[in-house]
Amino acid sequence: MQIHKHEVIIVGAGGAGLMAALYASKNGADVAVVSKLYPTRSHTGAAQGGIGAALGNLDEDQPIYHAYDTVKGGDYLADQNAALVLAEGAVEAVIELEHMGLPFDRTPDGKISQRRFGGHTRAFGKELVRRACHAADRTGHMILQTLYQNCIKQNVNFFDEFQVVDLILRDGAAVGVVAVQLATGDFHIFHGKAIIFASGGWGRCWSVTSNAHSMTGDGAAIALRRGIPMEDMEFFQFHPTGIYKMGILITEGVRGEGGVLINNKGERFMERYAPSVKDLASRDVVSRAIYDEIKAGNGIKGKDYVYLDVRPETVNRYFAEEGRKERIDAATVEKKLPDILDFCRTYLGIDPVREPMPIQPTAHYAMGGIPTNVDAEVLADAAGTVVRGLYAAGETACVSVHGANRLGTNSLVDLIVFGRISGIKAAQYVKTAEWQELPADAGKEIQAEFKRIRASKGKTKPYELRKAMQHTMMDNVGVYRTDATISKAIEDLKELRHRFLTDISIDDQGNRFNTDLMEAWELGCLLDLATVTALSARNRTESRGAHSRDDYPQRDDANWMVHTFIHQEGSAQEPSYRIDTSRKVDTSLAEKDERFVAKKRVY
Amino acid sequence: MDVTFKIKRQNPELPGKDKPYWQEFTLKDVDPTDRVLELLHRIKWEQDGTLTLRRSCAHGVCGSDAMRINGVNALACKVLVRDVGNKVTIEPILGLPVLKDLVVDMEPFFAHYRSVMPFFISSKPLPEDGRERRQTQEDRERFDDTTKCILCACCTTSCPSYWANGKYVGPAAIVQAHRFIFDSRDTAAKERLDILSEPNGVWRCRTVYNCTPACPREIQVTKAIGEVKLAIRKGSPEGIIKVTEIVERVVNS
């Protein structure tokens, strides 16, 4: 096996990975970015509406308001120290992105333009605030491009289309990763002093998702198998507005610009669920409202979707009703939401300035993941023991800033703020850390697993198992769950996992670009993450944020202001799981300010 | 409906399949609104797992699945089958070495991209108030179109000048340079114009116009190239000198 030696190894080249690479590199570390995709293919590029930062360019705003919205949006499960780091870091980070060349839209006086977004308010919930800094409806694309451009300028080392498949630990410290070079099928070892996982989420566990095919949670699954716990896996966000059946995301920015949700009676139903901010309530609230409407027979044509209406006549009618002075026309919609119009015209053959869009909630974002502290250091247990040399940032990590439900725009804020912190901290760490030798058997186990998949002569194609997993997760561990549905999913997953280990076969026996083999291996990652998601969901007997239990409909602050840590133990063939809920939510802001104390969440 | 796919395949590591060959697959129960990408997935998953392609986002923003569909470059995830009929021909994009089936070596493409200084450069001091640089809405609008590029290579690999000469930087690299040349905050336009006025820069463009309809992001590629040509003629004296040299060289050869 070829061995590459770099001080900091970064797994993944989306927003968090590139930000980490820039900052580790600027702070003097020798960096390698290892990514299964070309960096510009990463899913950060699909983020649309904006990145939240209390710049106050259009409305009075302060980071503490942003922190408040983040905590409230997270249904009080977010760690409050982390939420403050996020909100305060956001301002500096967005200014810095502009300095790196990011082409934000501008206000008439030339500042960064900002728009309204779900759950973002001024003065502790007083009114909606324009906080989402945007570049049309392709803000994530601009962030990804700008960071990649700056990495080229900075001469960062890239290993593109190298898929990381294992983590190497020695005496409890991270010393490297194993990767498959897709072009050759060869295994390579990346030996480092520090490893940063910035490998994204696992939306492909569900059948309707906004996530790319490549969002298979590889980094998180690898960590889980190597004894790192997963935190708060039961909290997975369903974005309210995915294109019906396809799941493609329609940004909340549509509602930020005045778009409204309409049921089959032509009613703007969010007025009933969130009288104050209506369509711009938090995502969990809106997704549940859509499910409730569908259940009550108010889906369009009796089916399981509703309309998102951004036709100027509709928007202006509601603006007038609310006494708002602004008005929009078709040209404004074209200018501010060009990609959304393009998606609808391409995939649905409908023009959103003339017709409403059919939408349904779509699996979108993992609030949980690899546990870290606010320095992006990975935690080995609920007590907060740090794994030396191991860092995580972005969607794959759980700091936790998003708590039980992430606010719109905060994924991009998270990438930038904690991506940067992970890069700086890793660069500091490698200055004093000694090189550790690789274990003699590094890479052997994962090579054996690939050999097994290749040689397996079963009856089942991996895609059949994947489909079955996605459907059971959608039906049983979706927007609403109960003990019975989750238990059904756990049984299904157990059987699917067994078949994955004993009864699959693949067609491609070659080495070069063997995507047949890689997809089969990725399915194993998804099955492991789906399993710990379902187990964590069954264990939490309350409803909070994105975790809505019909059998436990209330939030239970007396017992559940704690994070879930789930450990996978035993062998890969017959793993056992251990859940630890001893880690309390950080409430350091609430200790000083009553407004941060958990209370009923009303929008 | 039934749809027949005729796919150009090649696997250089497999004797007998190391030269390009055509293979046909038929799919049943196809919905007219199915994306070509979904149907290629169905072939891969249901019929032949060795069929190899790149893909990721599946909705036209990541740029992974550029290919020739019925002879025209497009992203497979942005083409619906009803728009291409029930006999569909699929080939890898042209002008880059085929690694396997529809997967081509993207390195030459990214090398051209890197050659045009595709990153923001400003020698001006940062604002003293520690805030963002100011830019008018008009100045921002000036380069909006070329910020949309996702580096899928649909434009460059549809260009006959690029097919004829792989040293030509190609439309995508020029689009990327345009994004910075026309950004009022950037101060390195002159250096980029110098790079693009070299023999393998913009003057290899013969305005064939294949690039513009190929762009899945609807960037006015030919227009952007034209603006860069004009900037070289007007904006940079060194550029004009180089143009003159090139003309002389061509005349004398």
mmCIF file of N, CA, C and O in Angstrom, chain B residues 179-244:
data_model
loop_
_atom_site.group_PDB
_atom_site.id
_atom_site.type_symbol
_atom_site.label_atom_id
_atom_site.label_comp_id
_atom_site.label_asym_id
_atom_site.label_seq_id
_atom_site.Cartn_x
_atom_site.Cartn_y
_atom_site.Cartn_z
ATOM 1 N N ARG B 179 -15.229 35.626 -14.892
ATOM 2 C CA ARG B 179 -15.861 35.899 -13.598
ATOM 3 C C ARG B 179 -14.993 36.839 -12.744
ATOM 4 O O ARG B 179 -15.502 37.617 -11.948
ATOM 5 N N PHE B 180 -13.652 36.755 -12.888
ATOM 6 C CA PHE B 180 -12.777 37.628 -12.088
ATOM 7 C C PHE B 180 -12.389 38.900 -12.842
ATOM 8 O O PHE B 180 -12.292 39.969 -12.249
ATOM 9 N N ILE B 181 -12.186 38.770 -14.156
ATOM 10 C CA ILE B 181 -11.781 39.935 -14.954
ATOM 11 C C ILE B 181 -12.814 41.063 -14.820
ATOM 12 O O ILE B 181 -12.467 42.234 -14.732
ATOM 13 N N PHE B 182 -14.085 40.681 -14.771
ATOM 14 C CA PHE B 182 -15.145 41.693 -14.753
ATOM 15 C C PHE B 182 -15.690 41.962 -13.348
ATOM 16 O O PHE B 182 -16.720 42.599 -13.199
ATOM 17 N N ASP B 183 -14.987 41.470 -12.326
ATOM 18 C CA ASP B 183 -15.385 41.742 -10.935
ATOM 19 C C ASP B 183 -14.668 43.018 -10.495
ATOM 20 O O ASP B 183 -13.431 43.049 -10.409
ATOM 21 N N SER B 184 -15.425 44.062 -10.210
ATOM 22 C CA SER B 184 -14.841 45.383 -9.907
ATOM 23 C C SER B 184 -13.918 45.354 -8.689
ATOM 24 O O SER B 184 -13.087 46.229 -8.504
ATOM 25 N N ARG B 185 -14.028 44.300 -7.859
ATOM 26 C CA ARG B 185 -13.182 44.246 -6.659
ATOM 27 C C ARG B 185 -11.813 43.660 -6.944
ATOM 28 O O ARG B 185 -10.892 43.811 -6.159
ATOM 29 N N ASP B 186 -11.693 42.960 -8.050
ATOM 30 C CA ASP B 186 -10.468 42.208 -8.369
ATOM 31 C C ASP B 186 -9.478 43.122 -9.090
ATOM 32 O O ASP B 186 -9.877 44.005 -9.848
ATOM 33 N N THR B 187 -8.172 42.913 -8.843
ATOM 34 C CA THR B 187 -7.178 43.818 -9.452
ATOM 35 C C THR B 187 -6.195 43.081 -10.373
ATOM 36 O O THR B 187 -5.176 43.629 -10.747
ATOM 37 N N ALA B 188 -6.486 41.838 -10.723
ATOM 38 C CA ALA B 188 -5.518 41.086 -11.538
ATOM 39 C C ALA B 188 -6.045 40.789 -12.943
ATOM 40 O O ALA B 188 -5.627 39.817 -13.579
ATOM 41 N N ALA B 189 -6.944 41.652 -13.437
ATOM 42 C CA ALA B 189 -7.502 41.424 -14.771
ATOM 43 C C ALA B 189 -6.399 41.367 -15.823
ATOM 44 O O ALA B 189 -6.416 40.521 -16.720
ATOM 45 N N LYS B 190 -5.424 42.264 -15.679
ATOM 46 C CA LYS B 190 -4.374 42.368 -16.694
ATOM 47 C C LYS B 190 -3.591 41.052 -16.808
ATOM 48 O O LYS B 190 -3.342 40.573 -17.920
ATOM 49 N N GLU B 191 -3.236 40.458 -15.663
ATOM 50 C CA GLU B 191 -2.492 39.196 -15.701
ATOM 51 C C GLU B 191 -3.316 38.107 -16.401
ATOM 52 O O GLU B 191 -2.789 37.331 -17.190
ATOM 53 N N ARG B 192 -4.608 38.065 -16.105
ATOM 54 C CA ARG B 192 -5.441 37.029 -16.719
ATOM 55 C C ARG B 192 -5.591 37.274 -18.221
ATOM 56 O O ARG B 192 -5.568 36.337 -19.023
ATOM 57 N N LEU B 193 -5.731 38.548 -18.585
ATOM 58 C CA LEU B 193 -5.856 38.852 -20.011
ATOM 59 C C LEU B 193 -4.576 38.463 -20.747
ATOM 60 O O LEU B 193 -4.622 37.978 -21.885
ATOM 61 N N ASP B 194 -3.438 38.666 -20.088
ATOM 62 C CA ASP B 194 -2.169 38.258 -20.711
ATOM 63 C C ASP B 194 -2.141 36.743 -20.948
ATOM 64 O O ASP B 194 -1.732 36.278 -22.006
ATOM 65 N N ILE B 195 -2.572 35.994 -19.935
ATOM 66 C CA ILE B 195 -2.602 34.532 -20.086
ATOM 67 C C ILE B 195 -3.506 34.149 -21.264
ATOM 68 O O ILE B 195 -3.152 33.315 -22.099
ATOM 69 N N LEU B 196 -4.658 34.806 -21.330
ATOM 70 C CA LEU B 196 -5.643 34.418 -22.343
ATOM 71 C C LEU B 196 -5.316 34.954 -23.725
ATOM 72 O O LEU B 196 -5.934 34.561 -24.713
ATOM 73 N N SER B 197 -4.347 35.868 -23.809
ATOM 74 C CA SER B 197 -3.968 36.345 -25.139
ATOM 75 C C SER B 197 -2.828 35.519 -25.728
ATOM 76 O O SER B 197 -2.391 35.756 -26.853
ATOM 77 N N GLU B 198 -2.359 34.520 -24.967
ATOM 78 C CA GLU B 198 -1.369 33.578 -25.496
ATOM 79 C C GLU B 198 -2.003 32.762 -26.637
ATOM 80 O O GLU B 198 -3.230 32.692 -26.746
ATOM 81 N N PRO B 199 -1.164 32.109 -27.457
ATOM 82 C CA PRO B 199 -1.708 31.375 -28.610
ATOM 83 C C PRO B 199 -2.790 30.354 -28.256
ATOM 84 O O PRO B 199 -3.690 30.121 -29.051
ATOM 85 N N ASN B 200 -2.711 29.732 -27.055
ATOM 86 C CA ASN B 200 -3.743 28.759 -26.703
ATOM 87 C C ASN B 200 -4.836 29.359 -25.812
ATOM 88 O O ASN B 200 -5.565 28.646 -25.133
ATOM 89 N N GLY B 201 -4.929 30.688 -25.849
ATOM 90 C CA GLY B 201 -5.964 31.376 -25.091
ATOM 91 C C GLY B 201 -7.209 31.603 -25.934
ATOM 92 O O GLY B 201 -7.572 30.757 -26.751
ATOM 93 N N VAL B 202 -7.834 32.775 -25.739
ATOM 94 C CA VAL B 202 -9.151 33.010 -26.363
ATOM 95 C C VAL B 202 -9.145 32.979 -27.886
ATOM 96 O O VAL B 202 -10.181 32.729 -28.500
ATOM 97 N N TRP B 203 -7.982 33.249 -28.508
ATOM 98 C CA TRP B 203 -8.020 33.381 -29.979
ATOM 99 C C TRP B 203 -8.198 32.050 -30.676
ATOM 100 O O TRP B 203 -8.414 32.001 -31.881
ATOM 101 N N ARG B 204 -8.099 30.942 -29.946
ATOM 102 C CA ARG B 204 -8.447 29.639 -30.534
ATOM 103 C C ARG B 204 -9.957 29.518 -30.733
ATOM 104 O O ARG B 204 -10.414 28.623 -31.437
ATOM 105 N N CYS B 205 -10.703 30.373 -30.063
ATOM 106 C CA CYS B 205 -12.169 30.329 -30.202
ATOM 107 C C CYS B 205 -12.549 30.885 -31.563
ATOM 108 O O CYS B 205 -12.206 32.013 -31.905
ATOM 109 N N ARG B 206 -13.258 30.071 -32.359
ATOM 110 C CA ARG B 206 -13.693 30.505 -33.690
ATOM 111 C C ARG B 206 -15.195 30.813 -33.700
ATOM 112 O O ARG B 206 -15.830 30.780 -34.734
ATOM 113 N N THR B 207 -15.739 31.041 -32.532
ATOM 114 C CA THR B 207 -17.156 31.398 -32.404
ATOM 115 C C THR B 207 -18.073 30.368 -33.089
ATOM 116 O O THR B 207 -19.010 30.711 -33.788
ATOM 117 N N VAL B 208 -17.784 29.111 -32.864
ATOM 118 C CA VAL B 208 -18.615 28.044 -33.417
ATOM 119 C C VAL B 208 -19.967 27.978 -32.698
ATOM 120 O O VAL B 208 -20.964 27.563 -33.254
ATOM 121 N N TYR B 209 -19.941 28.418 -31.422
ATOM 122 C CA TYR B 209 -21.183 28.562 -30.647
ATOM 123 C C TYR B 209 -21.735 27.249 -30.089
ATOM 124 O O TYR B 209 -22.794 27.226 -29.497
ATOM 125 N N ASN B 210 -20.994 26.141 -30.231
ATOM 126 C CA ASN B 210 -21.463 24.890 -29.623
ATOM 127 C C ASN B 210 -21.580 25.011 -28.102
ATOM 128 O O ASN B 210 -22.434 24.389 -27.479
ATOM 129 N N CYS B 211 -20.674 25.800 -27.523
ATOM 130 C CA CYS B 211 -20.571 25.858 -26.061
ATOM 131 C C CYS B 211 -21.825 26.408 -25.410
ATOM 132 O O CYS B 211 -22.267 25.901 -24.384
ATOM 133 N N THR B 212 -22.396 27.445 -25.993
ATOM 134 C CA THR B 212 -23.508 28.125 -25.321
ATOM 135 C C THR B 212 -24.731 27.229 -25.146
ATOM 136 O O THR B 212 -25.226 27.089 -24.030
ATOM 137 N N PRO B 213 -25.213 26.582 -26.209
ATOM 138 C CA PRO B 213 -26.362 25.680 -25.973
ATOM 139 C C PRO B 213 -26.005 24.468 -25.114
ATOM 140 O O PRO B 213 -26.896 23.863 -24.504
ATOM 141 N N ALA B 214 -24.719 24.101 -25.038
ATOM 142 C CA ALA B 214 -24.345 22.929 -24.229
ATOM 143 C C ALA B 214 -24.391 23.226 -22.736
ATOM 144 O O ALA B 214 -24.491 22.315 -21.926
ATOM 145 N N CYS B 215 -24.330 24.506 -22.355
ATOM 146 C CA CYS B 215 -24.199 24.836 -20.929
ATOM 147 C C CYS B 215 -25.478 24.530 -20.164
ATOM 148 O O CYS B 215 -26.524 25.113 -20.429
ATOM 149 N N PRO B 216 -25.426 23.627 -19.164
ATOM 150 C CA PRO B 216 -26.632 23.305 -18.403
ATOM 151 C C PRO B 216 -27.057 24.426 -17.462
ATOM 152 O O PRO B 216 -28.139 24.398 -16.910
ATOM 153 N N ARG B 217 -26.170 25.406 -17.276
ATOM 154 C CA ARG B 217 -26.494 26.531 -16.410
ATOM 155 C C ARG B 217 -26.944 27.744 -17.223
ATOM 156 O O ARG B 217 -27.117 28.835 -16.680
ATOM 157 N N GLU B 218 -27.078 27.555 -18.520
ATOM 158 C CA GLU B 218 -27.527 28.620 -19.421
ATOM 159 C C GLU B 218 -26.652 29.867 -19.364
ATOM 160 O O GLU B 218 -27.133 30.989 -19.469
ATOM 161 N N ILE B 219 -25.362 29.646 -19.179
ATOM 162 C CA ILE B 219 -24.424 30.767 -19.238
ATOM 163 C C ILE B 219 -24.224 31.147 -20.702
ATOM 164 O O ILE B 219 -24.123 30.267 -21.568
ATOM 165 N N GLN B 220 -24.179 32.421 -20.981
ATOM 166 C CA GLN B 220 -23.920 32.894 -22.346
ATOM 167 C C GLN B 220 -22.416 32.803 -22.597
ATOM 168 O O GLN B 220 -21.693 33.802 -22.562
ATOM 169 N N VAL B 221 -21.951 31.562 -22.852
ATOM 170 C CA VAL B 221 -20.509 31.296 -22.901
ATOM 171 C C VAL B 221 -19.837 32.075 -24.041
ATOM 172 O O VAL B 221 -18.814 32.728 -23.851
ATOM 173 N N THR B 222 -20.442 32.014 -25.213
ATOM 174 C CA THR B 222 -19.825 32.679 -26.374
ATOM 175 C C THR B 222 -19.733 34.184 -26.128
ATOM 176 O O THR B 222 -18.731 34.828 -26.471
ATOM 177 N N LYS B 223 -20.744 34.734 -25.515
ATOM 178 C CA LYS B 223 -20.747 36.167 -25.202
ATOM 179 C C LYS B 223 -19.615 36.494 -24.223
ATOM 180 O O LYS B 223 -18.886 37.469 -24.395
ATOM 181 N N ALA B 224 -19.457 35.642 -23.212
ATOM 182 C CA ALA B 224 -18.393 35.878 -22.228
ATOM 183 C C ALA B 224 -17.018 35.831 -22.906
ATOM 184 O O ALA B 224 -16.154 36.675 -22.643
ATOM 185 N N ILE B 225 -16.835 34.862 -23.799
ATOM 186 C CA ILE B 225 -15.551 34.769 -24.512
ATOM 187 C C ILE B 225 -15.351 36.031 -25.347
ATOM 188 O O ILE B 225 -14.262 36.622 -25.373
ATOM 189 N N GLY B 226 -16.418 36.478 -25.997
ATOM 190 C CA GLY B 226 -16.341 37.701 -26.806
ATOM 191 C C GLY B 226 -15.937 38.903 -25.969
ATOM 192 O O GLY B 226 -15.122 39.739 -26.387
ATOM 193 N N GLU B 227 -16.481 38.974 -24.767
ATOM 194 C CA GLU B 227 -16.138 40.102 -23.885
ATOM 195 C C GLU B 227 -14.669 40.056 -23.470
ATOM 196 O O GLU B 227 -14.023 41.097 -23.336
ATOM 197 N N VAL B 228 -14.164 38.844 -23.263
ATOM 198 C CA VAL B 228 -12.747 38.721 -22.912
ATOM 199 C C VAL B 228 -11.876 39.130 -24.107
ATOM 200 O O VAL B 228 -10.889 39.850 -23.957
ATOM 201 N N LYS B 229 -12.273 38.709 -25.307
ATOM 202 C CA LYS B 229 -11.515 39.109 -26.507
ATOM 203 C C LYS B 229 -11.468 40.630 -26.625
ATOM 204 O O LYS B 229 -10.411 41.227 -26.866
ATOM 205 N N LEU B 230 -12.621 41.232 -26.413
ATOM 206 C CA LEU B 230 -12.716 42.689 -26.518
ATOM 207 C C LEU B 230 -11.864 43.375 -25.455
ATOM 208 O O LEU B 230 -11.195 44.385 -25.713
ATOM 209 N N ALA B 231 -11.874 42.785 -24.246
ATOM 210 C CA ALA B 231 -11.081 43.368 -23.158
ATOM 211 C C ALA B 231 -9.597 43.327 -23.491
ATOM 212 O O ALA B 231 -8.842 44.242 -23.174
ATOM 213 N N ILE B 232 -9.188 42.239 -24.137
ATOM 214 C CA ILE B 232 -7.776 42.137 -24.536
ATOM 215 C C ILE B 232 -7.464 43.237 -25.549
ATOM 216 O O ILE B 232 -6.452 43.934 -25.437
ATOM 217 N N ARG B 233 -8.356 43.420 -26.502
ATOM 218 C CA ARG B 233 -8.130 44.447 -27.523
ATOM 219 C C ARG B 233 -8.154 45.847 -26.920
ATOM 220 O O ARG B 233 -7.329 46.685 -27.241
ATOM 221 N N LYS B 234 -9.087 46.087 -26.021
ATOM 222 C CA LYS B 234 -9.291 47.439 -25.507
ATOM 223 C C LYS B 234 -8.566 47.721 -24.202
ATOM 224 O O LYS B 234 -7.977 48.788 -24.029
ATOM 225 N N GLY B 235 -8.627 46.753 -23.315
ATOM 226 C CA GLY B 235 -8.279 47.038 -21.926
ATOM 227 C C GLY B 235 -6.806 46.958 -21.605
ATOM 228 O O GLY B 235 -6.328 47.576 -20.652
ATOM 229 N N SER B 236 -6.065 46.156 -22.347
ATOM 230 C CA SER B 236 -4.706 45.924 -21.935
ATOM 231 C C SER B 236 -3.772 46.131 -23.110
ATOM 232 O O SER B 236 -3.842 45.398 -24.091
ATOM 233 N N PRO B 237 -2.877 47.116 -23.032
ATOM 234 C CA PRO B 237 -1.976 47.382 -24.148
ATOM 235 C C PRO B 237 -1.124 46.159 -24.470
ATOM 236 O O PRO B 237 -0.949 45.816 -25.649
ATOM 237 N N GLU B 238 -0.652 45.476 -23.427
ATOM 238 C CA GLU B 238 0.167 44.283 -23.651
ATOM 239 C C GLU B 238 -0.622 43.245 -24.441
ATOM 240 O O GLU B 238 -0.094 42.601 -25.337
ATOM 241 N N GLY B 239 -1.871 43.156 -24.127
ATOM 242 C CA GLY B 239 -2.723 42.208 -24.834
ATOM 243 C C GLY B 239 -2.739 42.505 -26.320
ATOM 244 O O GLY B 239 -2.573 41.615 -27.147
ATOM 245 N N ILE B 240 -2.886 43.775 -26.643
ATOM 246 C CA ILE B 240 -2.963 44.146 -28.059
ATOM 247 C C ILE B 240 -1.644 43.829 -28.752
ATOM 248 O O ILE B 240 -1.620 43.303 -29.861
ATOM 249 N N ILE B 241 -0.518 44.104 -28.077
ATOM 250 C CA ILE B 241 0.781 43.794 -28.669
ATOM 251 C C ILE B 241 0.862 42.300 -28.980
ATOM 252 O O ILE B 241 1.264 41.883 -30.048
ATOM 253 N N LYS B 242 0.397 41.488 -27.990
ATOM 254 C CA LYS B 242 0.467 40.041 -28.198
ATOM 255 C C LYS B 242 -0.410 39.616 -29.374
ATOM 256 O O LYS B 242 -0.025 38.757 -30.147
ATOM 257 N N VAL B 243 -1.570 40.231 -29.487
ATOM 258 C CA VAL B 243 -2.440 39.911 -30.610
ATOM 259 C C VAL B 243 -1.708 40.181 -31.916
ATOM 260 O O VAL B 243 -1.700 39.352 -32.830
ATOM 261 N N THR B 244 -1.065 41.330 -31.967
ATOM 262 C CA THR B 244 -0.341 41.701 -33.184
ATOM 263 C C THR B 244 0.731 40.654 -33.490
ATOM 264 O O THR B 244 0.884 40.212 -34.629
#
